[in-house]
XYZ file of C-alpha atoms in Angstrom:
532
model
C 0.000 0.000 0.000
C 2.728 2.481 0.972
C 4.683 1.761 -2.732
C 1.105 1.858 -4.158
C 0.898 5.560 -2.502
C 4.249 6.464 -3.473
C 4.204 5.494 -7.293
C 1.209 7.806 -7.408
C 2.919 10.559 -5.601
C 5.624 10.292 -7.987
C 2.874 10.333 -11.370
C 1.171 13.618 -9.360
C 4.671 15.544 -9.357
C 5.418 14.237 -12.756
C 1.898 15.802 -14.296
C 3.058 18.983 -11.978
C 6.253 19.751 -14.252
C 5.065 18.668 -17.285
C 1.543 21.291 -16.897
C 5.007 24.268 -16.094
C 6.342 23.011 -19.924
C 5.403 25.127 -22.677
C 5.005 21.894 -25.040
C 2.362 19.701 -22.649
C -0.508 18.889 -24.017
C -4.108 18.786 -22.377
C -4.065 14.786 -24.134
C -1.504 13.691 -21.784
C -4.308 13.638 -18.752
C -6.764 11.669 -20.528
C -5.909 8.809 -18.183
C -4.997 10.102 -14.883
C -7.634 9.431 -12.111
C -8.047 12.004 -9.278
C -6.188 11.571 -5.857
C -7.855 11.160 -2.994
C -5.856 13.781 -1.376
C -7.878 17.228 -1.687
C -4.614 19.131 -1.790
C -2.627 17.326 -4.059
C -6.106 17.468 -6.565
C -5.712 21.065 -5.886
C -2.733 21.782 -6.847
C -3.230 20.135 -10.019
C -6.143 21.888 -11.178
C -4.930 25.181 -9.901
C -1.392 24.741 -12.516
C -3.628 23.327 -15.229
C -5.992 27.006 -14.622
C -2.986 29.021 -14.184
C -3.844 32.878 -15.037
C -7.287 32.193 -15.642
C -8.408 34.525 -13.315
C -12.473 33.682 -13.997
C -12.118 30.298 -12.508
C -13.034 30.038 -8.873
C -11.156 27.929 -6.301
C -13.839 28.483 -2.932
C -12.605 25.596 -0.056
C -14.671 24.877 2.637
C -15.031 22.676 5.722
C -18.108 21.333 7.377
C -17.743 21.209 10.872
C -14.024 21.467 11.139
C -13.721 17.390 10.205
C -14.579 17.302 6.408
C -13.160 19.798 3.718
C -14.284 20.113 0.649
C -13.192 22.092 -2.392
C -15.773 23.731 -5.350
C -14.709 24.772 -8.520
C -16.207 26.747 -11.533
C -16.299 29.247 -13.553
C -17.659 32.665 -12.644
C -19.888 34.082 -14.865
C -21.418 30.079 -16.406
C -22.668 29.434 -13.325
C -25.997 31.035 -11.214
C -24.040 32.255 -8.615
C -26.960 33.051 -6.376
C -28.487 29.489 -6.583
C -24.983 28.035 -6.246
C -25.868 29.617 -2.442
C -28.652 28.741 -1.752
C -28.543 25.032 -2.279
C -25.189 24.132 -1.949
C -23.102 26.230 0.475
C -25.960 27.053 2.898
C -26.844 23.681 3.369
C -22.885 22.702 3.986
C -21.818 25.371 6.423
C -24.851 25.830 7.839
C -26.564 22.317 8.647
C -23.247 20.481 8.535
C -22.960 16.533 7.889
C -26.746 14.600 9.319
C -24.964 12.366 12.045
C -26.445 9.338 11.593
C -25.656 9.115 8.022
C -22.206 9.206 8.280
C -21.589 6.236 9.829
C -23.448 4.198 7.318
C -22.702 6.047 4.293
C -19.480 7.421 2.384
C -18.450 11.123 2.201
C -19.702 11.709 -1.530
C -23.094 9.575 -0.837
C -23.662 12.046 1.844
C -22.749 15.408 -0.491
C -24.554 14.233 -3.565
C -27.837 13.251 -1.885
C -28.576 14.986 1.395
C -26.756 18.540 0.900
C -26.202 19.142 -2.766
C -29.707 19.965 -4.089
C -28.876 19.773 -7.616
C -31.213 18.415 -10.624
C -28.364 16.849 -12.252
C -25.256 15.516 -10.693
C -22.388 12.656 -11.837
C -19.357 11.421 -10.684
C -15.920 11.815 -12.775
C -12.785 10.025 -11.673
C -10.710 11.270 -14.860
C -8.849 14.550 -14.482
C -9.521 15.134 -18.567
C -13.852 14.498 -17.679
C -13.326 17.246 -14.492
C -12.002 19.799 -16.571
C -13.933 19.434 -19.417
C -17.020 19.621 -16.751
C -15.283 23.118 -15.738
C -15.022 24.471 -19.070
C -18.684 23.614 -20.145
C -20.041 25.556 -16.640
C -20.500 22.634 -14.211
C -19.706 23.167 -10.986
C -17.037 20.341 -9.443
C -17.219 19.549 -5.944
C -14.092 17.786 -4.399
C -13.979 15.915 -1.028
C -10.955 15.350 0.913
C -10.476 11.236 0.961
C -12.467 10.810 -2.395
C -11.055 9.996 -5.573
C -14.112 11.096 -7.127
C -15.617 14.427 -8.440
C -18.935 15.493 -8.159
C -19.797 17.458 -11.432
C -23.351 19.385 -10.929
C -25.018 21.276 -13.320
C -26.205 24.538 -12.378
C -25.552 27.109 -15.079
C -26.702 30.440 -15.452
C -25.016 32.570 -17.829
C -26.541 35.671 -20.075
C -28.613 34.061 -22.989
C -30.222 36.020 -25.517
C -34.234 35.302 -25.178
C -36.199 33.645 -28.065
C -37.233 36.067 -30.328
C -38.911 36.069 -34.545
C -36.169 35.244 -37.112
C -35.022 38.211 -38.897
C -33.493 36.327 -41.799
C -36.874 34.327 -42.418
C -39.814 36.321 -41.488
C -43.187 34.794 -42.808
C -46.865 36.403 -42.742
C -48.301 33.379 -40.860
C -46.799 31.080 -38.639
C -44.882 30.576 -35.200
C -42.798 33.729 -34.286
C -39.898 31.707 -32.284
C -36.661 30.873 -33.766
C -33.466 29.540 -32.593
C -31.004 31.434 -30.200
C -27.274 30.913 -29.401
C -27.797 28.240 -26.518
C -27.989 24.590 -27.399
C -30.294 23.596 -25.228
C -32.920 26.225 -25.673
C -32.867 24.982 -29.305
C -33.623 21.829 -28.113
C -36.019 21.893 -26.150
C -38.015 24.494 -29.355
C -37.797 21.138 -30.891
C -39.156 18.802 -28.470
C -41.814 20.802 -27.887
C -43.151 19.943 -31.486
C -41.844 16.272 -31.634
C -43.228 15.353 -28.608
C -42.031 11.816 -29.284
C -39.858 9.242 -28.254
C -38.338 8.312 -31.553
C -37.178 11.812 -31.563
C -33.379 11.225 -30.823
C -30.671 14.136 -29.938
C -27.000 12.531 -29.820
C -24.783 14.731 -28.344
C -20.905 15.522 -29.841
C -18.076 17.663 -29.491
C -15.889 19.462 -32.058
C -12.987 21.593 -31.415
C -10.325 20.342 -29.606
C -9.827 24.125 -28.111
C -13.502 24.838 -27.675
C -15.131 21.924 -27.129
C -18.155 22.892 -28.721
C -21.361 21.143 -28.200
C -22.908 19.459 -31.115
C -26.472 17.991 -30.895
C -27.783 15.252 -33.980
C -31.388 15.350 -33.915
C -33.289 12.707 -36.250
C -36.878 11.058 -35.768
C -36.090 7.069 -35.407
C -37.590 5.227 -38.110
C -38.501 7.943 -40.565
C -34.722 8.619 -41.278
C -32.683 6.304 -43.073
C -29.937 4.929 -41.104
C -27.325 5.175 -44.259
C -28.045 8.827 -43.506
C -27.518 8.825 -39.778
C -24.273 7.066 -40.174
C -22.739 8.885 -43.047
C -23.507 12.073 -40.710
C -22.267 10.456 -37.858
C -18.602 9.578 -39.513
C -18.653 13.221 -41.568
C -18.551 14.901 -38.050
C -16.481 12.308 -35.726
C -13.825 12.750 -38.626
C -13.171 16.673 -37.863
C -10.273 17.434 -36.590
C -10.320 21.582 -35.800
C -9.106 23.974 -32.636
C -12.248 25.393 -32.487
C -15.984 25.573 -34.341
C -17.131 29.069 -33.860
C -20.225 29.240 -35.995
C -22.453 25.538 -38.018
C -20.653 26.802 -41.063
C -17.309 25.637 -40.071
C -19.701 21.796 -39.729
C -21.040 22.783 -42.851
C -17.751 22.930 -44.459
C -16.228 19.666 -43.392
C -19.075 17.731 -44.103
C -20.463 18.794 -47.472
C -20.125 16.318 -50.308
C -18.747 19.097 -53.233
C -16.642 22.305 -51.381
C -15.977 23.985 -54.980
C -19.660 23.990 -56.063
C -21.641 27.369 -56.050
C -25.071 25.375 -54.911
C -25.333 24.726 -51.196
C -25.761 21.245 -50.032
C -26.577 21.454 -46.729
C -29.328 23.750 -46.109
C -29.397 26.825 -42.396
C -32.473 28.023 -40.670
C -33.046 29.957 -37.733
C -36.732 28.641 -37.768
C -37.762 25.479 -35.505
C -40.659 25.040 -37.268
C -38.565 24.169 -40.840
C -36.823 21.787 -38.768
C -39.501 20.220 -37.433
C -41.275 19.410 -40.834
C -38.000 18.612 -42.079
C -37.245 16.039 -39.588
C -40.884 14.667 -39.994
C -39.763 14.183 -44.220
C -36.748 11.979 -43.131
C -34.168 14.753 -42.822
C -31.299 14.740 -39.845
C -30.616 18.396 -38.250
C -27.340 19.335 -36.556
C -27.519 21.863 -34.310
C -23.734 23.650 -33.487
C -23.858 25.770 -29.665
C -23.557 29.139 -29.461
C -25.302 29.618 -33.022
C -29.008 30.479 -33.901
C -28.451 28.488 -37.049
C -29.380 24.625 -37.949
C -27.963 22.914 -40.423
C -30.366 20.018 -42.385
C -29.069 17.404 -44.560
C -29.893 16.332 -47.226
C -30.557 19.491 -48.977
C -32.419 19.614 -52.754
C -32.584 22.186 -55.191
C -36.097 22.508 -54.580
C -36.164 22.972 -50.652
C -34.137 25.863 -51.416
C -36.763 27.208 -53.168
C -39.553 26.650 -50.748
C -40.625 29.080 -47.711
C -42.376 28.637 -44.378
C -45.347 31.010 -45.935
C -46.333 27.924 -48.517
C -46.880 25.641 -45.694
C -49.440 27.656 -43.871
C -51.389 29.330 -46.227
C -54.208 27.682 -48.482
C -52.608 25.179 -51.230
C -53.933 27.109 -54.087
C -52.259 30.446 -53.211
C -49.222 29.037 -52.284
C -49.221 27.218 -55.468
C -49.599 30.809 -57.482
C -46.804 32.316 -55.150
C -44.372 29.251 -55.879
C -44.965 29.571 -59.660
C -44.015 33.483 -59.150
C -40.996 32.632 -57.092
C -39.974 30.402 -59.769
C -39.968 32.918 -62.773
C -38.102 35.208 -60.359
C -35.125 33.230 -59.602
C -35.131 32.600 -63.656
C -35.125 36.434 -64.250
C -32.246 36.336 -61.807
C -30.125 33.959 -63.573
C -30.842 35.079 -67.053
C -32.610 38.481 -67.578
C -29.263 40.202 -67.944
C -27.252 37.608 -69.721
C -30.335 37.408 -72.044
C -30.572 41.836 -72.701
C -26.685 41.684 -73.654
C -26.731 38.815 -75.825
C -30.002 39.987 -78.054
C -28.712 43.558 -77.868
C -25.074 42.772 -79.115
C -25.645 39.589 -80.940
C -29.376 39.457 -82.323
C -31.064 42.575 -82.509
C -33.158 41.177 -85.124
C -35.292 39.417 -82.279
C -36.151 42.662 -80.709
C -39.533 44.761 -82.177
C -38.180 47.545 -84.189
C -40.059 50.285 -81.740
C -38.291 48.520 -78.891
C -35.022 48.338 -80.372
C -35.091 52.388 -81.343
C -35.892 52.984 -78.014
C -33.160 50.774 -77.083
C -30.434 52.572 -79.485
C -31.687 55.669 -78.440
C -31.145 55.198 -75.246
C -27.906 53.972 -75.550
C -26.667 56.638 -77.678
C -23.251 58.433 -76.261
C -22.514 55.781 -74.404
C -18.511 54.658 -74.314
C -19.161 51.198 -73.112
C -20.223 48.051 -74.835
C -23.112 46.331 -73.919
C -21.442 43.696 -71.604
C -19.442 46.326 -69.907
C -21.989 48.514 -69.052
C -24.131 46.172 -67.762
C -21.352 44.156 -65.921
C -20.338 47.343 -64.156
C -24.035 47.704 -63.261
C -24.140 44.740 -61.855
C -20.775 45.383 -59.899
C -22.460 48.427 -58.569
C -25.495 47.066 -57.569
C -23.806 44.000 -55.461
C -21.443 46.840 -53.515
C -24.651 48.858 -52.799
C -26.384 45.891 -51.224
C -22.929 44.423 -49.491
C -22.687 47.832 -48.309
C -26.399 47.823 -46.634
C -25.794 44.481 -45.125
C -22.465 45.997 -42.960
C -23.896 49.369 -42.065
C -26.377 49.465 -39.276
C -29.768 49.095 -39.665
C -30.915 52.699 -38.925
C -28.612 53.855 -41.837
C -28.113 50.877 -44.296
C -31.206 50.763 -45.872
C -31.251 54.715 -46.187
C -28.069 54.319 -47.443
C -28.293 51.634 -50.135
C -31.415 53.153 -51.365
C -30.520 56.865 -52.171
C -26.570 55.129 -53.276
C -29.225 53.556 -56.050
C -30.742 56.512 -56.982
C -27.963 58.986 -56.979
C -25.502 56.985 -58.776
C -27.835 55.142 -61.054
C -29.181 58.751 -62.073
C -26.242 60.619 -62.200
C -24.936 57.423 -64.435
C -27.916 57.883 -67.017
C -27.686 61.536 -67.054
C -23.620 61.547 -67.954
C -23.987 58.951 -70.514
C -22.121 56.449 -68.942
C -25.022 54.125 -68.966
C -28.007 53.605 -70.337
C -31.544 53.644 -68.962
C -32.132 50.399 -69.632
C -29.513 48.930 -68.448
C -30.446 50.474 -65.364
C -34.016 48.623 -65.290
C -32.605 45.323 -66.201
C -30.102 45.652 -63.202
C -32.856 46.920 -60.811
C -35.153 43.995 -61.846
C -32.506 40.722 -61.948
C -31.911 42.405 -58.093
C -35.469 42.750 -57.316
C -35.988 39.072 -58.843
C -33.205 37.913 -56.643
C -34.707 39.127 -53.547
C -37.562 36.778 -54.045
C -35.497 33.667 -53.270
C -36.186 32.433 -50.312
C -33.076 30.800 -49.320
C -29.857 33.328 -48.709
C -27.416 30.715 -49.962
C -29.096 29.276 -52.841
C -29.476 33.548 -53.885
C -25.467 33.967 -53.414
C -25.407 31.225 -55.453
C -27.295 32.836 -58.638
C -25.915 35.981 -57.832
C -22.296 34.297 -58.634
C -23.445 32.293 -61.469
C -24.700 35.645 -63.103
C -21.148 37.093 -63.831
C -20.094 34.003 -65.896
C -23.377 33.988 -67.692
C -22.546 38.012 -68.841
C -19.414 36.770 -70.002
C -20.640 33.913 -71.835
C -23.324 36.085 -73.327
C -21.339 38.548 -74.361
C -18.965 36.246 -76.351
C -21.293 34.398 -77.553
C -24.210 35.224 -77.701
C -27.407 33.236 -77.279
C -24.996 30.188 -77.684
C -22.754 31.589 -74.637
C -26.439 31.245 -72.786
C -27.251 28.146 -73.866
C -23.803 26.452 -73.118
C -23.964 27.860 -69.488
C -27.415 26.850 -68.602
C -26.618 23.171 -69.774
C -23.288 23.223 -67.744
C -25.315 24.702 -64.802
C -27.750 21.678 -65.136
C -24.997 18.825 -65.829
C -23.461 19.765 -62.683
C -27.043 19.847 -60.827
C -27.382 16.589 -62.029
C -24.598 15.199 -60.725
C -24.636 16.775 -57.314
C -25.132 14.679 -54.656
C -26.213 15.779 -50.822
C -25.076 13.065 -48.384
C -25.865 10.532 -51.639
C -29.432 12.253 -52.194
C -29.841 13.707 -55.735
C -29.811 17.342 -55.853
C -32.839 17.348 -58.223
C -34.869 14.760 -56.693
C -37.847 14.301 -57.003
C -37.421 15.638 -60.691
C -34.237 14.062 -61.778
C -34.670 11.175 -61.428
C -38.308 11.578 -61.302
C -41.057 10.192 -58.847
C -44.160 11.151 -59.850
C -45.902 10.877 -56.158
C -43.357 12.932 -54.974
C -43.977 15.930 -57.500
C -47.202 17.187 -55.366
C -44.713 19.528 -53.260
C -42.024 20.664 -56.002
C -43.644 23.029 -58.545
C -46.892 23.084 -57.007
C -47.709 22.846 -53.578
C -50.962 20.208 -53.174
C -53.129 20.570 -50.311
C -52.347 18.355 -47.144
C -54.588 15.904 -47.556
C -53.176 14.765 -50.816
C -49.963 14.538 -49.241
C -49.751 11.363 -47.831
C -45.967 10.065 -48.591
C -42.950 11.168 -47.728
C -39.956 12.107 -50.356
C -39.222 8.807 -51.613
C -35.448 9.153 -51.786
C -34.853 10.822 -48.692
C -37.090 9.099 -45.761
C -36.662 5.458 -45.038
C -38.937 2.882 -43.922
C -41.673 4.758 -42.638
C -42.945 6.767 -46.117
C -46.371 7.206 -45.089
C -47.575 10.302 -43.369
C -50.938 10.709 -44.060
C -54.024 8.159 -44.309
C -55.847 8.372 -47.690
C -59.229 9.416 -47.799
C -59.182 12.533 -46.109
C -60.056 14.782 -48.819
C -63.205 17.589 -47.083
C -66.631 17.521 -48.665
C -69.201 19.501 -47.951
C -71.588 16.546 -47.316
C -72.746 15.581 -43.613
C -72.753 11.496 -43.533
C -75.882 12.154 -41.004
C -78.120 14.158 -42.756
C -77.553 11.816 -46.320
C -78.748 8.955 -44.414
């Protein structure tokens, strides 16, 4: 017993030098148990938080016998509840007499004077700090080569508030916030379910940040789950600061404009995601989900078509689509008819046109590509000013320069109200992502337009579409349910049918549970009672 004691003694001093090198490394504790010595633990933990001046070391003894040793992090924890059920009930009432005789030090702690909703025991140095960092509170008994780890935080959290990046006309004003578990629990509260599973992770090897996957057990496919699984337990990062730096590692094609993994703020996408087959990954310290798979089409789709009546949602959708075309192609389309085939245009049109255009130095591809330039710095520029100005700003930059522009002959009018319209058009998309995307695609289309023509057009629109077609999202077709096409599955692309019709789930992306609707539930105005 005495070499036993003295080995360990030796290990303790050895951790103690190699903490004061400037090459250790937080790895080497990963299998070092605690000492039962409170002062030897001490010392350990107070080198390994050296100059970390927010982490609290408060000792205390109970009744002059027992001492005990709490550790945390001021400013995670609720320092007032801390208080009130843990150090009043130690200094104050002391150890209950009878129980110590029958019952060890850390029974007696965890159950009849800590007061804490949820508490464990760590015997690893690596799981005690790690409990420190995430804003447990570690309690530390002389004799006891154990750790109590308690959670009881209460740092500043931003309160649950309406998405400002997705606002809809009708539907649930809450949306996700930066704290994991308040994102959660948004979620449970419309899955109230037990095959809705949350499997916890952690990324960053600095940060430790807390990663949640959230899936609904049987609707999912488990090639999904897994391929998720391995895409995440594979990063190797210091830190994860934000669900793009997930989104990053785990995407299937990093060079591709598209985005394959679609964000929302709103709980209520990814719920009814979830419910199609879908996995979310929620990052902490983020508002923003991540959902995989993502299709070209659930880009394209917004809360508002979900709760409003099928057959205006329908006539928005067809809208939206025309929009994000006139995005793509309404420019590429003016400078390769005005510099290629004039012929196509009506002879009033095309005076007008060369009227307008008269004076001006520029071709037609230049003009209109400097437009464009313009146009993307004036919104870039609204983004990064504050609110009270930016939009002041970015609208009167419009006006003045456009005008001045027209009036000094460096461009023309109607170049002008093609640029205003592709960015008006572009607006309209619902996802920010998939609208960077088409926004990026449009320079190469000017280029290819104004080479070439309607030829340049019709190359880049085919090389857009071969590379849709190939694009995979965690092995999900980009353009299912269109390429390859399901015809049961169309009901929700182009058109949005009403709910009752609905009854399957995306073929490709749910798994054995495709059903979510019975058949037969289609509202008549007929009363079975008063037929009979």
């Amino acid at each position: 017993m005495f070499w036993k004691k003295n080995r360990q003694q030796l290990v303790y001093n050895k951790i103690l030098k190699d903490i004061e090198s400037a090459d250790f490394m937080f790895e080497n504790l990963e299998n070092i148990d605690l000492d039962s010595k409170l002062s030897t633990n001490e010392k350990v933990f107070k080198e390994i938080f050296q100059y970390c001046s927010d982490v609290v070391f408060r000792p205390i003894e109970i009744q002059n016998e027992t001492k005990i040793l709490l550790i945390y992090i001021d400013g995670l924890i609720d320092s007032k509840t801390l208080d009130q059920i843990a150090l009043k009930p130690m200094l104050f009432h002391g150890l209950p007499g009878a129980l110590s005789k029958v019952q060890s030090m850390e029974q007696i702690i965890e159950q009849h004077l800590v007061a804490m909703a949820q508490v464990q025991k760590d015997s690893k140095i690596v799981d005690v700090v790690n409990g420190i960092l995430k804003g447990y509170v570690i309690i530390l008994v002389d004799g006891v080569n154990k750790a109590l780890v308690a959670e009881l935080k209460g740092y500043e959290k931003r309160s649950v508030e309406e998405p400002s990046a997705e606002a809809s006309v009708r539907g649930p004003r809450d949306g996700f916030t930066e704290t994991l578990r308040v994102n959660t629990s948004l979620i449970r509260r419309r899955i109230r379910s037990v095959k809705l599973k949350m499997e916890p992770m952690t990324v960053g090897r600095v940060t430790l940040t807390d990663i949640v996957i959230a899936y609904v057990e049987g609707i999912v496919p488990n090639s999904v789950i897994e391929e998720v699984r391995k895409r995440i337990q594979r990063i190797q990062i210091d830190g994860v600061m934000e669900s793009s730096y997930i989104e990053e590692f785990i995407e299937d094609v990093t060079w591709s404009p598209f985005p394959q993994i679609q964000n929302t703020e709103r709980p209520d996408v990814v719920c009814s995601s979830l419910l199609e087959g879908k996995v979310a990954i929620l990052v902490d310290n983020t508002p923003f989900v991540l959902i995989a798979p993502m299709t070209f089409w659930s880009g394209l789709q917004a809360a508002d078509d979900y709760y409003e009546r099928s057959i205006y949602s329908t006539f928005i959708r067809i809208i939206r689509y025309a929009l994000f075309n006139i995005a793509l192609l309404f420019p590429s389309l003016y400078v390769a008819i005005v510099t290629f085939h004039p012929q196509l245009i009506p002879t009033a049109l095309l005076m007008s046109i060369a009227a307008a255009r008269e004076g001006v130095p520029f071709p037609t591809v230049i003009e209109t590509i400097l437009m464009e330039f313009m146009f993307e710095g004036l919104r870039e520029a609204g983004i990064r000013l504050p609110k009270t100005i930016g939009s002041a700003v970015s609208i009167v930059g419009a006006l003045v320069i456009g005008q001045a522009a027209v009036q000094d002959g460096i461009v023309s009018a109607t170049v002008v109200i093609v640029v205003s319209t592709t960015g008006i058009a572009s607006f309209a998309i619902p996802r920010y992502n998939l609208g960077t995307a088409y926004r990026f695609l449009r320079f190469p289309m000017l280029i290819l337009a104004g080479t070439l023509g309607l030829y340049g057009i019709i190359v880049g629109v085919f090389s857009i579409l071969i590379h849709l077609l190939k694009l995979r999202s965690f092995g999900i077709p980009y353009l299912s349910p269109v390429a390859p096409l399901i015809l049961k599955n169309l009901k929700d692309v182009f058109v949005r049918a009403p709910r009752w019709n609905m009854t399957y789930r995306p073929e490709l992306i749910s798994g054995a549970n495709k059903k979510r609707a019975l058949e037969g539930q289609q509202p008549s105005p007929k009363h079975e009672g008063r037929d009979k």
